Amino acid sequence: QVQLVESGGGVVQPGTSLRLSCAASGFTFGSFGMHWVRQAPGKGLDWVAVISNDEIDTYYGDSVKGRFTISRDNSKNTVYLQMHSLRTEDTAVYYCARDTLGYGGMSDYWGQGTLVTVSS
Amino acid sequence: EIVLTQSPDFQSVTPKEKVIITCRASQSIGSSLHWFQQKPHQSPKLLIKYASRPFSGVPSRFSGSGSGTDFNLTISSLEAEDVATYYCHQSSTLPRTFGQGTKVDIK
């Protein structure tokens, strides 16, 4: 079955960097786009970024554009989110989710999330 | 960016009661509207895709309708396990967006 496992979260100071990983299994990873979505404590869902199955296309939400980079390694069945210049408002649980297409579909399966806390 | 507005924000209902949640898009999105359920301390789970198509394994009491700008999620007979926050989500354009959520509780 489809499984997505995020890792890499933790407590970091404002202005620093962090890289999240999402390990996928149970499907042909290289055939599907991947998303990152976040959820601040007690708040709603905030879409962050998407990457196409072939790594050619990416798109970011306005709140992270220029600071976050989504990438993937199809040989390792893993998608990454590199986060720079972290702000307190980036504190959230970060979920990865599978796209139903190579790019441009909708998210069907989600991981359990990893918590990022940005605090001094 | 497409804005999705859900109503109500909160609904408290008795077991077996019918629940209807509405999602309105700021511009037409065809049928590219999906519904997720998020139970406390869990990740979101897909319920309905493309406005009206139930996802695999979803109980038949959940149904969706609508197109263009106005969409509904209906729970025909609420069960205790349906206590959750429900989100609509559009995949018509980038950036993807979500509604603010509707919390459903048991009276």
PDB file of N, CA, C and O in Angstrom, chain B residues 9 11 15 23 58 80:
ATOM      1  N   ASP B   9     -18.192  27.342   9.789  1.00  0.00           N
ATOM      2  CA  ASP B   9     -16.879  27.070  10.373  1.00  0.00           C
ATOM      3  C   ASP B   9     -16.952  25.942  11.388  1.00  0.00           C
ATOM      4  O   ASP B   9     -15.986  25.201  11.587  1.00  0.00           O
ATOM      5  N   GLN B  11     -19.883  23.036  13.265  1.00  0.00           N
ATOM      6  CA  GLN B  11     -21.222  22.465  13.306  1.00  0.00           C
ATOM      7  C   GLN B  11     -21.268  21.384  14.387  1.00  0.00           C
ATOM      8  O   GLN B  11     -20.445  20.466  14.381  1.00  0.00           O
ATOM      9  N   PRO B  15     -26.003  12.431  16.696  1.00  0.00           N
ATOM     10  CA  PRO B  15     -25.784  11.231  15.883  1.00  0.00           C
ATOM     11  C   PRO B  15     -26.969  10.947  14.963  1.00  0.00           C
ATOM     12  O   PRO B  15     -28.124  11.204  15.336  1.00  0.00           O
ATOM     13  N   CYS B  23     -18.690  24.657   0.151  1.00  0.00           N
ATOM     14  CA  CYS B  23     -17.415  25.260  -0.251  1.00  0.00           C
ATOM     15  C   CYS B  23     -17.672  26.097  -1.494  1.00  0.00           C
ATOM     16  O   CYS B  23     -18.205  25.594  -2.489  1.00  0.00           O
ATOM     17  N   VAL B  58     -14.097   4.766   1.257  1.00  0.00           N
ATOM     18  CA  VAL B  58     -14.876   5.777   1.984  1.00  0.00           C
ATOM     19  C   VAL B  58     -16.316   5.293   2.170  1.00  0.00           C
ATOM     20  O   VAL B  58     -16.942   4.822   1.220  1.00  0.00           O
ATOM     21  N   ALA B  80     -20.364   8.770  15.317  1.00  0.00           N
ATOM     22  CA  ALA B  80     -19.402   9.336  16.273  1.00  0.00           C
ATOM     23  C   ALA B  80     -17.991   9.411  15.674  1.00  0.00           C
ATOM     24  O   ALA B  80     -17.236  10.354  15.950  1.00  0.00           O
TER      25      ALA B  80
END
